[in-house]
Amino acid sequence: MFSSLMMNTWITASIVAVIAGMTGFFAVLRGSTFAAHAIPNGAFAGAAGASLLGINVIWGLAVFAVGGALGIGGLGRKARHDVVTALALVLMLGLGALFVSVSTEYAEETYSLLFGEVFGVSRGEVLPIAGLGLVAAAAIGLAFRRLMLTSTLPEVADARGVSTRKTEVYFLVVMALATSMTIPVVGALLMFSLMIGPAAAARAVTARPGVAMALSVAIALATVWASIVLSYRTNWPLGFFVGVAGAVFFLISKAARIRA
């Protein structure tokens, strides 16, 4: 389980968990969970296109994820945010279906992108994932106060000259970067559970921002590590354990809060 081949798995999964916990905290706080679901599923089209071109799927994911985030953030100014998000998702999924249909040797890689393949992470994928993770973490750290203000007191933020619209676009781009590095590990369909489950559980336990974000990261790490062990022992999909663990942690946190 801790062989040299598995080290790529542990390193990559840990990086993904940290960034998912940080980004998910603001996704839950800002009510952007639909976007957190739509961007990774839509970014799947970029991975499919990159595979057809013979380049690293991480870059295809990044291009489509960031493009989708900019589209949602930009068009959301003139239309309902949920409608724009849904339309962006439909467009990118349509492109993904086109890219998959023109390939006859894509079944295995399609499955891994949809449901994750953490045990198949190569050494060449570790560096891009780590790079995107550092960029996403730095972006969240630099705009932490602005993100907190626009998430909790948007009217006060506008009154102080902090643009809620620009901050929304900024956060969506950061979430797109986090999405790009997370999909190869837990998959497009189940990335949502790793980003939202731990964050929702942390928010149910405490309202203190710093503590909640740290707890979100800790729960995400525990989720990923436990899922790796269970998946390795049972040969069941990693995404199954990630999804179940996210729900279990949330239910435990809600029960603890009610009891308190």
Coordinates of C-alpha atoms in Angstrom, one line a residue:
M1 CA 0.0 0.0 0.0
F2 CA 3.0 2.3 0.6
S3 CA 5.1 1.1 -2.4
S4 CA 6.8 3.6 -4.7
L5 CA 4.0 3.2 -7.2
M6 CA 1.4 4.0 -4.5
M7 CA 3.3 7.1 -3.4
N8 CA 1.9 9.0 -6.4
T9 CA -1.6 8.1 -5.2
W10 CA -1.0 9.3 -1.6
I11 CA 0.7 12.5 -2.6
T12 CA -1.9 13.4 -5.3
A13 CA -4.9 12.5 -3.2
S14 CA -3.6 14.5 -0.3
I15 CA -3.1 17.6 -2.4
V16 CA -6.5 17.2 -3.9
A17 CA -8.1 16.9 -0.5
V18 CA -6.5 20.0 0.9
I19 CA -7.6 22.2 -2.1
A20 CA -11.1 20.6 -2.2
G21 CA -11.6 21.4 1.5
M22 CA -10.5 25.0 1.1
T23 CA -12.5 25.6 -2.1
G24 CA -15.5 23.7 -0.8
F25 CA -15.7 25.9 2.3
F26 CA -16.4 29.0 0.2
A27 CA -18.6 27.1 -2.3
V28 CA -20.9 26.2 0.6
L29 CA -20.6 29.6 2.3
R30 CA -21.4 31.4 -1.0
G31 CA -24.2 29.1 -2.1
S32 CA -22.2 28.1 -5.2
T33 CA -22.7 24.3 -4.9
F34 CA -24.5 24.1 -8.2
A35 CA -21.5 25.7 -9.9
A36 CA -19.2 23.3 -8.0
H37 CA -21.2 20.5 -9.6
A38 CA -21.5 21.9 -13.1
I39 CA -17.9 23.0 -13.7
P40 CA -16.2 19.6 -13.2
N41 CA -18.9 17.8 -15.2
G42 CA -18.5 20.3 -18.0
A43 CA -14.7 20.2 -17.8
F44 CA -14.9 16.5 -18.7
A45 CA -15.4 17.7 -22.3
G46 CA -11.9 19.4 -22.1
A47 CA -10.4 16.1 -20.9
A48 CA -12.0 14.3 -23.8
G49 CA -10.7 16.8 -26.3
A50 CA -7.2 16.7 -24.9
S51 CA -7.2 12.9 -25.1
L52 CA -8.1 13.1 -28.7
L53 CA -5.3 15.5 -29.4
G54 CA -2.8 13.4 -27.5
I55 CA -2.0 15.9 -24.8
N56 CA -2.2 15.8 -21.0
V57 CA -5.8 15.7 -19.9
I58 CA -5.0 18.1 -17.0
W59 CA -4.6 21.0 -19.5
G60 CA -7.8 20.1 -21.3
L61 CA -9.6 20.1 -18.0
A62 CA -8.1 23.4 -17.0
V63 CA -9.0 25.2 -20.2
F64 CA -12.7 24.0 -20.2
A65 CA -13.1 24.5 -16.4
V66 CA -11.8 28.0 -16.5
G67 CA -13.7 28.8 -19.7
G68 CA -16.9 27.5 -18.1
A69 CA -16.2 29.5 -14.9
L70 CA -15.7 32.7 -16.9
G71 CA -18.9 32.1 -18.9
I72 CA -21.0 31.5 -15.8
G73 CA -19.5 34.5 -14.0
G74 CA -19.8 36.8 -17.0
L75 CA -23.3 35.9 -18.2
G76 CA -24.6 35.6 -14.7
R77 CA -24.6 39.4 -14.5
K78 CA -27.5 39.6 -17.0
A79 CA -29.4 36.4 -16.2
R80 CA -30.3 34.2 -13.4
H81 CA -27.2 32.5 -12.1
D82 CA -28.7 29.0 -11.9
V83 CA -30.0 29.2 -15.5
V84 CA -26.6 30.4 -16.8
T85 CA -24.9 27.6 -14.9
A86 CA -27.2 25.0 -16.3
L87 CA -26.8 26.3 -19.9
A88 CA -23.0 26.3 -19.6
L89 CA -23.1 22.7 -18.3
V90 CA -25.3 21.6 -21.1
L91 CA -23.1 23.2 -23.7
M92 CA -19.9 21.6 -22.4
L93 CA -21.5 18.2 -21.9
G94 CA -22.6 18.4 -25.5
L95 CA -19.1 19.0 -26.7
G96 CA -17.9 16.1 -24.5
A97 CA -20.4 13.8 -26.1
L98 CA -19.1 14.9 -29.5
F99 CA -15.4 14.3 -28.6
V100 CA -16.2 10.9 -27.1
S101 CA -18.3 9.8 -30.1
V102 CA -15.4 10.4 -32.6
S103 CA -13.1 8.2 -30.7
T104 CA -13.2 4.4 -30.8
E105 CA -10.5 3.8 -28.1
Y106 CA -11.8 6.0 -25.3
A107 CA -14.0 3.7 -23.1
E108 CA -11.4 3.0 -20.4
E109 CA -10.2 6.6 -20.1
T110 CA -13.8 7.9 -20.2
Y111 CA -14.6 5.7 -17.2
S112 CA -11.5 6.9 -15.3
L113 CA -12.4 10.6 -15.9
L114 CA -16.0 10.1 -14.9
F115 CA -15.4 8.0 -11.8
G116 CA -11.7 8.6 -10.9
E117 CA -8.6 6.5 -11.1
V118 CA -6.5 7.5 -8.2
F119 CA -4.5 4.3 -8.4
G120 CA -3.5 5.1 -12.0
V121 CA -2.0 8.5 -11.4
S122 CA 1.3 8.7 -13.2
R123 CA 4.4 10.6 -12.1
G124 CA 3.8 13.0 -15.0
E125 CA 0.5 14.0 -13.6
V126 CA 1.7 14.7 -10.0
L127 CA 3.6 17.9 -10.9
P128 CA 0.7 19.6 -12.9
I129 CA -1.7 18.7 -10.1
A130 CA 0.7 20.1 -7.4
G131 CA 1.2 23.3 -9.5
L132 CA -2.5 23.9 -9.9
G133 CA -3.0 23.2 -6.2
L134 CA -0.4 25.8 -5.2
V135 CA -2.0 28.4 -7.5
A136 CA -5.5 27.7 -6.1
A137 CA -4.3 27.8 -2.5
A138 CA -2.4 31.0 -3.0
A139 CA -5.4 32.6 -4.8
I140 CA -7.7 31.7 -1.9
G141 CA -5.2 33.0 0.7
L142 CA -4.7 36.3 -1.1
A143 CA -8.5 37.0 -1.4
F144 CA -9.6 35.4 1.9
R145 CA -10.9 38.6 3.5
R146 CA -12.6 39.7 0.3
L147 CA -14.2 36.3 -0.2
M148 CA -15.5 36.3 3.4
L149 CA -16.9 39.8 3.1
T150 CA -18.7 39.2 -0.2
S151 CA -20.0 35.8 1.0
T152 CA -21.5 36.9 4.3
L153 CA -22.2 40.6 3.9
P154 CA -22.5 41.4 0.1
E155 CA -24.3 44.7 0.7
V156 CA -21.5 45.9 3.0
A157 CA -18.9 44.7 0.5
D158 CA -20.5 46.8 -2.3
A159 CA -20.7 49.8 0.1
R160 CA -17.0 49.5 0.8
G161 CA -16.2 49.3 -2.9
V162 CA -15.5 45.5 -3.0
S163 CA -17.2 44.3 -6.1
T164 CA -19.3 41.2 -5.5
R165 CA -19.5 40.4 -9.2
K166 CA -15.7 40.5 -9.7
T167 CA -15.2 38.4 -6.6
E168 CA -17.7 35.9 -7.8
V169 CA -15.8 35.5 -11.1
Y170 CA -12.5 35.3 -9.2
F171 CA -13.8 32.5 -7.0
L172 CA -15.3 30.6 -9.9
V173 CA -11.9 30.6 -11.7
V174 CA -10.2 29.4 -8.5
M175 CA -12.8 26.6 -8.2
A176 CA -12.2 25.7 -11.9
L177 CA -8.5 25.3 -11.1
A178 CA -9.4 23.1 -8.1
T179 CA -11.7 21.1 -10.4
S180 CA -8.9 20.5 -12.9
M181 CA -6.7 18.8 -10.4
T182 CA -9.4 16.9 -8.7
I183 CA -11.1 15.1 -11.6
P184 CA -8.3 12.6 -12.4
V185 CA -8.4 11.4 -8.7
V186 CA -12.1 11.2 -7.8
G187 CA -13.7 11.7 -11.2
A188 CA -16.1 14.4 -12.6
L189 CA -19.2 12.8 -11.3
L190 CA -18.0 12.4 -7.7
M191 CA -15.7 15.4 -7.3
F192 CA -18.7 17.3 -6.0
S193 CA -18.9 15.0 -3.0
L194 CA -15.3 15.6 -2.0
M195 CA -15.6 19.4 -2.4
I196 CA -19.0 19.8 -0.7
G197 CA -19.3 17.0 1.8
P198 CA -16.4 17.9 4.1
A199 CA -17.2 21.6 3.9
A200 CA -20.9 21.2 4.7
A201 CA -19.9 19.0 7.7
A202 CA -17.4 21.6 8.9
R203 CA -20.0 24.4 8.6
A204 CA -22.5 22.3 10.6
V205 CA -20.0 22.1 13.5
T206 CA -18.7 25.7 13.8
A207 CA -19.4 29.1 12.4
R208 CA -15.9 30.4 12.9
P209 CA -14.4 30.8 9.4
G210 CA -10.8 29.8 10.1
V211 CA -11.8 26.8 12.2
A212 CA -14.4 25.7 9.7
M213 CA -12.0 25.8 6.8
A214 CA -9.3 23.9 8.7
L215 CA -11.9 21.4 9.7
S216 CA -13.1 21.1 6.1
V217 CA -9.6 20.3 5.0
A218 CA -9.1 17.8 7.8
I219 CA -12.4 16.0 7.0
A220 CA -11.4 15.9 3.3
L221 CA -8.0 14.4 4.1
A222 CA -9.7 11.8 6.4
T223 CA -12.2 11.0 3.6
V224 CA -9.6 10.5 0.9
W225 CA -7.1 8.5 3.1
A226 CA -9.8 6.2 4.4
S227 CA -11.2 5.8 0.9
I228 CA -7.8 4.8 -0.5
V229 CA -7.3 2.2 2.2
L230 CA -10.9 0.7 1.7
S231 CA -10.7 0.8 -2.0
Y232 CA -7.3 -0.9 -2.0
R233 CA -8.5 -3.6 0.3
T234 CA -11.9 -4.3 -1.3
N235 CA -11.1 -3.4 -4.9
W236 CA -14.3 -1.3 -4.9
P237 CA -14.3 2.1 -6.7
L238 CA -12.7 4.9 -4.7
G239 CA -15.5 7.3 -5.6
F240 CA -18.0 5.1 -3.8
F241 CA -16.2 5.4 -0.5
V242 CA -15.6 9.2 -1.1
G243 CA -19.3 9.7 -1.6
V244 CA -20.4 7.6 1.3
A245 CA -17.8 9.1 3.7
G246 CA -18.9 12.7 2.7
A247 CA -22.5 11.8 3.6
V248 CA -21.5 10.1 6.8
F249 CA -19.3 13.0 8.1
F250 CA -22.2 15.4 7.3
L251 CA -24.7 13.3 9.2
I252 CA -22.4 12.9 12.2
S253 CA -21.7 16.6 12.3
K254 CA -25.4 17.5 12.1
A255 CA -26.2 15.0 14.8
A256 CA -23.5 16.4 17.1
R257 CA -24.8 19.9 16.5
I258 CA -28.4 18.9 17.4
R259 CA -27.2 17.1 20.5
A260 CA -25.1 20.1 21.6

